[in-house]
Amino acid sequence: MGCGNTKPNQLQLKKSERGNLSVPAMRSALLIQRWYRQYVARLEMRRRCTWNIFQSIEYAGEQDQIKLYNFFAYLMDHFTPASSERNLISHIFRDNDLLRDIEWERYFNYKNIEIPDDYCGPHLTFPLTTCIVTELVEAFRNKQQLHSRYVLQLLGETWKLLRLLPNINHVSTCHSKEITICGDLHGHLEDLLLIFYKNGLPSMETSYVFNGDYVDRGKNSIEILLILFAFLLLYPNDVYLNRGNHEDHMVNLRYGFTKEVLGKYRLHGKKILKLLQKIFSWLPLATVIDQKVLIVHGGISDTTDLSIIAKMDRHRYVSSLKPPKHRRFLAKSKVCDDDSDVEDAGAVGSVERRRVFSLTHSSPSASLHRSMQQRRSLQSSSGVEEELQEQRRQAGLSVEHQSVCSETELTQAVEADAEEWKQLVDLLWSDPMTLDGCVPNEVRGGGCYWGPDVTEDVLNRHHLHLLIRSHECKQEGYEFCHSRRVLTIFSASNYYEEGSNRGAYIRLGPDLIPHVIQYQATRTTRDLTLRQSVGRTERSALRALREQFFAHKSDLMSVFQQYDPDNTGLISLKDWAVAMETVLHLALPWRVLRSQLVNSTQDGMLDYHSWFRELDITEPNKELAHTNVLETLYKHHSNLETIFRIIDTDNSGLISFEEFRQTWKLLSSHLKMEISDEAIVDLAHSIDFNHDGSIDINEFMEAFRLVDSTHHDMGNSMIKAPS
Amino acid sequence: MADDKDNAEAILSEVHKKISDAFDLFDHEFNKTVDVREIGTIIRSLGCFPSEVELHDVITEAEDEEPMGYIRFERFLPVMTRVLMERKFRPITEDLLLQAFEVLDQQNKGYLEAEELTKYMTLEGEPFTQEEMEEMLSAALDPEKNVIAYKDFVSMMVIDDAQ
């Protein structure tokens, strides 16, 4: 079949009818169309490749983060109390609830902070008015910065309000006719301003739901938060905020928000971050519109139960990466009381039912193990995980109180915690998939992948019609799936790179039919043709990739040499592709990318030594002779910086030699590699440029930034911590 | 003879890997399935120039008996292998493309008016959608004179492709 055979006859018959159009003309039109569609497909392929590069580097980073966190947890549980390493990292595990709220309020007091006379940024007075908030937005548009006194004041008020809000916001369209829903913003202030420009500022006539991920990556995370919180305070019945997986101080350490705040607020940054930790934990988890539309940041799983979510103490989950603390016994008896609040059951009955349930259940520790295993689905470190869970189980059972408690009650409480934690992580981390079922989300390391059958089931169970979520960057800013019952909305345009994607927001009226509005933040990118925008994004992605090659140079070299036993210096392109897959663990189509990454071959063979040279990356400091160390630093740049920031407890930006050495040892045991103390000390001394016995973190990081000599680009890179 | 057999196997294996790589690029959930709407892109990216009808036929062959909106790799692989080995849907050369434009340029002006091209592309053959037409114009059209200098256009596109 194929139109080539039948058409000419048809065409000949119709020739006279069609007047001007002859057979050759018809054929020509068809040929041009056929050719053009092929061309567009090729472009789409390149765009897809580029996307994959960015996304896999991003997700590998998220996995890394979780691995790093697990490693710290393991250290915490296994080091003896006297160990100095333990002290070094212990404060990330320090209980937030050591002080009561009143004491925290004293700590966060802004009243002693003075505003200097030469301050020309925006001023705030409370209670806020429309005028003040509008001026705040304008000030940020003009790149001004809000003084830390006002920041703490505003955040303090926000904290007070959030503590009053339920876990699930309930919104009605009869109150204000249409509701606007925005997805991830990730510090892209220009996108938020664009939305306000197109759609109007939040007000009693213009309701907004913001669906999480306000911070990290972009440069104006704190400004976005301040604006959203200001509008929340101003219009608490018309502005709704959901928590995203990036509203989490552990994630912020890696992805740039912590750095942004400390950079902008040198004196009070730490306090601001601490207060934000609390605020993040108090953000509501979901919003429901007219009992019919559910809005959450990540998604759902087959076990999602809104009634569990509605009842939990959401603020106990300061970081969704961190499993719940074991409940103190006092709190646990409170659990029993809460159970009695179950709708139909009598008080005693429901508690007893629970007890029976846990007895007949297969061993409590196993089910706990299972449910936690799902949330930490990184198989390679299973040994550590099992240990970890054993530790936690023991911790759960080692009660500090004198009163006798039954083992079942305590493991019940721990189980309930685990269940709640799973519910929370699923809401914030999950992604939809096309196949039926529900499987752990191993790409991200948290949450799950859920299929259309799960959507049906969960929505029907809760009498809902539509699920709106964010969490994934989409080229058009939005995407429907699962027979249009799930809608992804993403509001940070040009997320990976200029021209990579549009942003979008939704307007929802009483008919609950979503209307999507798209935009792109810079005019120049809108005017680029398809091939220009693909080209630009592609160059950026390829640059990021080349940096990965450099970071893994020795591993790659040794695999190349395995394929070249006779030491000819050449390997086949086929072997090159296999080597890339094996070493880099990035799920990328290496054969497709080959033409972009390999410049010259002879007879299908690649000279790999010269290929490395051609990568055009200059090593920044040739005096640092320890190549292994260098490479490790490049590879684990983010991890290293994260660890540094944790260790720099007073946020001075300086760490001592001893701290540096300990940092290094931590990292090398995480990576299970041997680096001699001597090499570390050497390195430390060579970095201490001013010889004062301490290392400036920023200078250290600078010393190891990769410079791509072809582009003289000191800017964007997925590997470097985003500014 | 043995050599030839080895060669043939090696070639087949390379073809399979090519197809697999292209497929994986659109396999968003790493479960060896792609959305049926992306099959056209995959096939074309492997160097084929099918018409829409020909594409439809390949899809029908690769679909399950009960089409579910996605294509599974195990069904796609044999179909696509055959397409590549039999060299179906051969490429369109630069010369042929140029000739096609020249045919449409009935008055031999050396260029086409925007309206002319639009009429051909959206009404004849396997018509373009509005989006496709706009995208082609944005790349091909000289905005000042409102014409498409097709010779330059073709040269430019061919260079792009080579990159």
PDB file of C-alpha atoms in Angstrom, chain A residues 1-4 7 11 18 20-46 48-50 52 55 59 432-436 443 449-450 476 479-480 482 528-531 538 573-574 577-578 581 587-596, chain B residues 13-14 17-18 21-26 28-31 33 35 38 40-54 57 70 89-90 92-93 96-97 99-101 103-104 106 117 119-129 132 135-139 153-154 156-158 160-161 163:
ATOM      1  CA  MET A   1       0.000   0.000   0.000  1.00  0.00           C
ATOM      2  CA  GLY A   2       1.327   3.511   0.032  1.00  0.00           C
ATOM      3  CA  CYS A   3       0.001   6.385  -1.868  1.00  0.00           C
ATOM      4  CA  GLY A   4       2.659   6.150  -4.542  1.00  0.00           C
ATOM      5  CA  LYS A   7      -2.470   8.149  -6.393  1.00  0.00           C
ATOM      6  CA  LEU A  11      -4.619  12.152 -10.020  1.00  0.00           C
ATOM      7  CA  ARG A  18      -8.284  20.282 -10.605  1.00  0.00           C
ATOM      8  CA  ASN A  20      -3.973  24.097 -12.636  1.00  0.00           C
ATOM      9  CA  LEU A  21      -2.632  21.255 -10.557  1.00  0.00           C
ATOM     10  CA  SER A  22      -0.826  18.637 -12.544  1.00  0.00           C
ATOM     11  CA  VAL A  23       0.481  15.316 -11.442  1.00  0.00           C
ATOM     12  CA  PRO A  24       4.034  16.576 -11.055  1.00  0.00           C
ATOM     13  CA  ALA A  25       2.798  19.390  -8.837  1.00  0.00           C
ATOM     14  CA  MET A  26       0.893  17.013  -6.604  1.00  0.00           C
ATOM     15  CA  ARG A  27       3.850  14.719  -6.368  1.00  0.00           C
ATOM     16  CA  SER A  28       6.145  17.623  -5.608  1.00  0.00           C
ATOM     17  CA  ALA A  29       3.952  18.897  -2.818  1.00  0.00           C
ATOM     18  CA  LEU A  30       3.893  15.435  -1.332  1.00  0.00           C
ATOM     19  CA  LEU A  31       7.627  15.099  -1.609  1.00  0.00           C
ATOM     20  CA  ILE A  32       8.258  18.396   0.127  1.00  0.00           C
ATOM     21  CA  GLN A  33       5.884  17.468   2.919  1.00  0.00           C
ATOM     22  CA  ARG A  34       7.482  14.091   3.337  1.00  0.00           C
ATOM     23  CA  TRP A  35      10.910  15.633   3.486  1.00  0.00           C
ATOM     24  CA  TYR A  36       9.947  18.404   5.857  1.00  0.00           C
ATOM     25  CA  ARG A  37       8.313  16.060   8.318  1.00  0.00           C
ATOM     26  CA  GLN A  38      11.481  14.022   8.385  1.00  0.00           C
ATOM     27  CA  TYR A  39      13.489  17.121   9.093  1.00  0.00           C
ATOM     28  CA  VAL A  40      11.231  18.110  11.961  1.00  0.00           C
ATOM     29  CA  ALA A  41      11.445  14.595  13.380  1.00  0.00           C
ATOM     30  CA  ARG A  42      15.215  14.798  13.353  1.00  0.00           C
ATOM     31  CA  LEU A  43      15.050  18.066  15.282  1.00  0.00           C
ATOM     32  CA  GLU A  44      12.612  16.556  17.740  1.00  0.00           C
ATOM     33  CA  MET A  45      15.053  13.716  18.263  1.00  0.00           C
ATOM     34  CA  ARG A  46      17.843  16.129  19.088  1.00  0.00           C
ATOM     35  CA  ARG A  48      14.602  14.817  23.163  1.00  0.00           C
ATOM     36  CA  CYS A  49      18.266  13.852  23.575  1.00  0.00           C
ATOM     37  CA  THR A  50      19.082  17.176  25.074  1.00  0.00           C
ATOM     38  CA  ASN A  52      17.285  13.465  28.541  1.00  0.00           C
ATOM     39  CA  GLN A  55      16.942  15.299  33.210  1.00  0.00           C
ATOM     40  CA  TYR A  59      17.685  12.936  38.731  1.00  0.00           C
ATOM     41  CA  PRO A 432       2.780   9.164  36.647  1.00  0.00           C
ATOM     42  CA  MET A 433       3.516   6.401  34.150  1.00  0.00           C
ATOM     43  CA  THR A 434       1.588   4.973  31.223  1.00  0.00           C
ATOM     44  CA  LEU A 435       1.419   1.364  32.339  1.00  0.00           C
ATOM     45  CA  ASP A 436      -0.961   0.164  35.012  1.00  0.00           C
ATOM     46  CA  VAL A 443      14.921   7.231  39.297  1.00  0.00           C
ATOM     47  CA  TYR A 449       5.444   5.629  39.601  1.00  0.00           C
ATOM     48  CA  TRP A 450       1.692   5.239  39.403  1.00  0.00           C
ATOM     49  CA  GLU A 476       4.883  22.918  26.777  1.00  0.00           C
ATOM     50  CA  GLU A 479       0.711  17.772  29.975  1.00  0.00           C
ATOM     51  CA  PHE A 480      -2.399  15.656  30.343  1.00  0.00           C
ATOM     52  CA  HIS A 482      -4.325   9.019  32.165  1.00  0.00           C
ATOM     53  CA  LEU A 528      13.746  31.741  18.040  1.00  0.00           C
ATOM     54  CA  THR A 529      12.861  29.234  15.431  1.00  0.00           C
ATOM     55  CA  LEU A 530      12.614  25.616  16.342  1.00  0.00           C
ATOM     56  CA  ARG A 531      16.072  24.831  15.141  1.00  0.00           C
ATOM     57  CA  GLU A 538      21.638  21.306  22.870  1.00  0.00           C
ATOM     58  CA  LEU A 573      32.589   3.273  18.098  1.00  0.00           C
ATOM     59  CA  LYS A 574      30.499   0.387  19.296  1.00  0.00           C
ATOM     60  CA  ALA A 577      29.158   3.458  23.368  1.00  0.00           C
ATOM     61  CA  VAL A 578      29.310   0.453  25.678  1.00  0.00           C
ATOM     62  CA  GLU A 581      27.040   3.260  29.389  1.00  0.00           C
ATOM     63  CA  ALA A 587      20.474   6.448  30.940  1.00  0.00           C
ATOM     64  CA  LEU A 588      21.292   8.151  27.656  1.00  0.00           C
ATOM     65  CA  PRO A 589      21.139   6.990  24.046  1.00  0.00           C
ATOM     66  CA  TRP A 590      24.875   6.887  23.485  1.00  0.00           C
ATOM     67  CA  ARG A 591      24.697   5.679  19.916  1.00  0.00           C
ATOM     68  CA  VAL A 592      22.370   8.493  18.980  1.00  0.00           C
ATOM     69  CA  LEU A 593      24.562  11.049  20.734  1.00  0.00           C
ATOM     70  CA  ARG A 594      27.723   9.646  19.265  1.00  0.00           C
ATOM     71  CA  SER A 595      27.763  11.900  16.232  1.00  0.00           C
ATOM     72  CA  GLN A 596      27.641  14.935  18.495  1.00  0.00           C
TER      73      GLN A 596
ATOM     74  CA  SER B  13      23.243  -6.531  15.736  1.00  0.00           C
ATOM     75  CA  GLU B  14      24.200  -2.937  14.954  1.00  0.00           C
ATOM     76  CA  LYS B  17      21.143  -1.466  18.727  1.00  0.00           C
ATOM     77  CA  LYS B  18      20.371   1.597  16.636  1.00  0.00           C
ATOM     78  CA  ASP B  21      18.686   3.437  21.271  1.00  0.00           C
ATOM     79  CA  ALA B  22      16.230   5.515  19.308  1.00  0.00           C
ATOM     80  CA  PHE B  23      13.337   3.715  20.989  1.00  0.00           C
ATOM     81  CA  ASP B  24      14.779   4.167  24.473  1.00  0.00           C
ATOM     82  CA  LEU B  25      14.933   7.894  23.969  1.00  0.00           C
ATOM     83  CA  PHE B  26      11.146   8.027  24.065  1.00  0.00           C
ATOM     84  CA  HIS B  28       9.912   7.651  29.482  1.00  0.00           C
ATOM     85  CA  GLU B  29       9.320   5.025  32.119  1.00  0.00           C
ATOM     86  CA  PHE B  30      12.033   2.582  31.169  1.00  0.00           C
ATOM     87  CA  ASN B  31       9.542  -0.188  30.520  1.00  0.00           C
ATOM     88  CA  THR B  33       7.065   1.010  25.577  1.00  0.00           C
ATOM     89  CA  ASP B  35       3.539   6.404  23.091  1.00  0.00           C
ATOM     90  CA  GLU B  38       6.091   9.266  18.912  1.00  0.00           C
ATOM     91  CA  GLY B  40       6.786   8.632  13.553  1.00  0.00           C
ATOM     92  CA  THR B  41       9.613  10.625  15.084  1.00  0.00           C
ATOM     93  CA  ILE B  42      11.515   7.468  15.935  1.00  0.00           C
ATOM     94  CA  ILE B  43      11.197   5.984  12.468  1.00  0.00           C
ATOM     95  CA  ARG B  44      12.199   9.219  10.789  1.00  0.00           C
ATOM     96  CA  SER B  45      15.143   9.756  13.085  1.00  0.00           C
ATOM     97  CA  LEU B  46      16.486   6.423  11.901  1.00  0.00           C
ATOM     98  CA  GLY B  47      16.875   7.948   8.457  1.00  0.00           C
ATOM     99  CA  CYS B  48      13.575   6.981   6.837  1.00  0.00           C
ATOM    100  CA  PHE B  49      11.296   9.278   4.853  1.00  0.00           C
ATOM    101  CA  PRO B  50       7.867   7.665   4.993  1.00  0.00           C
ATOM    102  CA  SER B  51       4.691   9.418   3.957  1.00  0.00           C
ATOM    103  CA  GLU B  52       1.907   9.669   6.510  1.00  0.00           C
ATOM    104  CA  VAL B  53       0.089   6.723   4.997  1.00  0.00           C
ATOM    105  CA  GLU B  54       3.208   4.570   4.991  1.00  0.00           C
ATOM    106  CA  ASP B  57       0.900   1.086   7.974  1.00  0.00           C
ATOM    107  CA  TYR B  70       1.481   2.580  23.148  1.00  0.00           C
ATOM    108  CA  PHE B  89      11.230   4.902   2.534  1.00  0.00           C
ATOM    109  CA  ARG B  90      14.480   6.022   0.960  1.00  0.00           C
ATOM    110  CA  ILE B  92      15.023  12.432  -0.550  1.00  0.00           C
ATOM    111  CA  THR B  93      18.121  13.983  -2.045  1.00  0.00           C
ATOM    112  CA  LEU B  96      15.070  15.923  -5.891  1.00  0.00           C
ATOM    113  CA  LEU B  97      13.889  18.395  -3.293  1.00  0.00           C
ATOM    114  CA  GLN B  99      13.249  19.922  -8.409  1.00  0.00           C
ATOM    115  CA  ALA B 100      10.072  19.601  -6.405  1.00  0.00           C
ATOM    116  CA  PHE B 101      10.194  23.282  -5.488  1.00  0.00           C
ATOM    117  CA  VAL B 103       7.859  22.311 -10.229  1.00  0.00           C
ATOM    118  CA  LEU B 104       5.715  24.327  -7.854  1.00  0.00           C
ATOM    119  CA  GLN B 106       5.431  27.370 -12.319  1.00  0.00           C
ATOM    120  CA  LEU B 117       3.529  27.686  -0.791  1.00  0.00           C
ATOM    121  CA  LYS B 119      -1.766  26.779  -0.508  1.00  0.00           C
ATOM    122  CA  TYR B 120       0.231  23.828  -1.803  1.00  0.00           C
ATOM    123  CA  MET B 121       1.326  22.626   1.596  1.00  0.00           C
ATOM    124  CA  THR B 122      -1.980  22.929   3.378  1.00  0.00           C
ATOM    125  CA  LEU B 123      -4.336  21.825   0.622  1.00  0.00           C
ATOM    126  CA  GLU B 124      -2.449  19.222  -1.395  1.00  0.00           C
ATOM    127  CA  GLY B 125      -0.732  15.893  -0.869  1.00  0.00           C
ATOM    128  CA  GLU B 126      -0.817  15.054   2.845  1.00  0.00           C
ATOM    129  CA  PRO B 127      -1.654  18.540   4.064  1.00  0.00           C
ATOM    130  CA  PHE B 128       0.292  20.343   6.759  1.00  0.00           C
ATOM    131  CA  THR B 129      -1.391  21.427   9.933  1.00  0.00           C
ATOM    132  CA  GLU B 132       3.561  22.783  10.670  1.00  0.00           C
ATOM    133  CA  GLU B 135       7.009  26.544  11.577  1.00  0.00           C
ATOM    134  CA  MET B 136       8.120  26.028   7.977  1.00  0.00           C
ATOM    135  CA  LEU B 137       7.407  29.628   7.127  1.00  0.00           C
ATOM    136  CA  SER B 138       9.281  30.899  10.160  1.00  0.00           C
ATOM    137  CA  ALA B 139      12.380  29.156   8.893  1.00  0.00           C
ATOM    138  CA  PHE B 153      16.258  27.389   1.998  1.00  0.00           C
ATOM    139  CA  VAL B 154      17.113  23.923   0.760  1.00  0.00           C
ATOM    140  CA  MET B 156      20.468  25.811   4.593  1.00  0.00           C
ATOM    141  CA  MET B 157      18.350  22.882   5.718  1.00  0.00           C
ATOM    142  CA  VAL B 158      20.731  20.379   4.225  1.00  0.00           C
ATOM    143  CA  ASP B 160      21.666  21.789   9.319  1.00  0.00           C
ATOM    144  CA  ASP B 161      20.926  18.155   8.825  1.00  0.00           C
ATOM    145  CA  GLN B 163      25.334  18.879  11.593  1.00  0.00           C
TER     146      GLN B 163
END
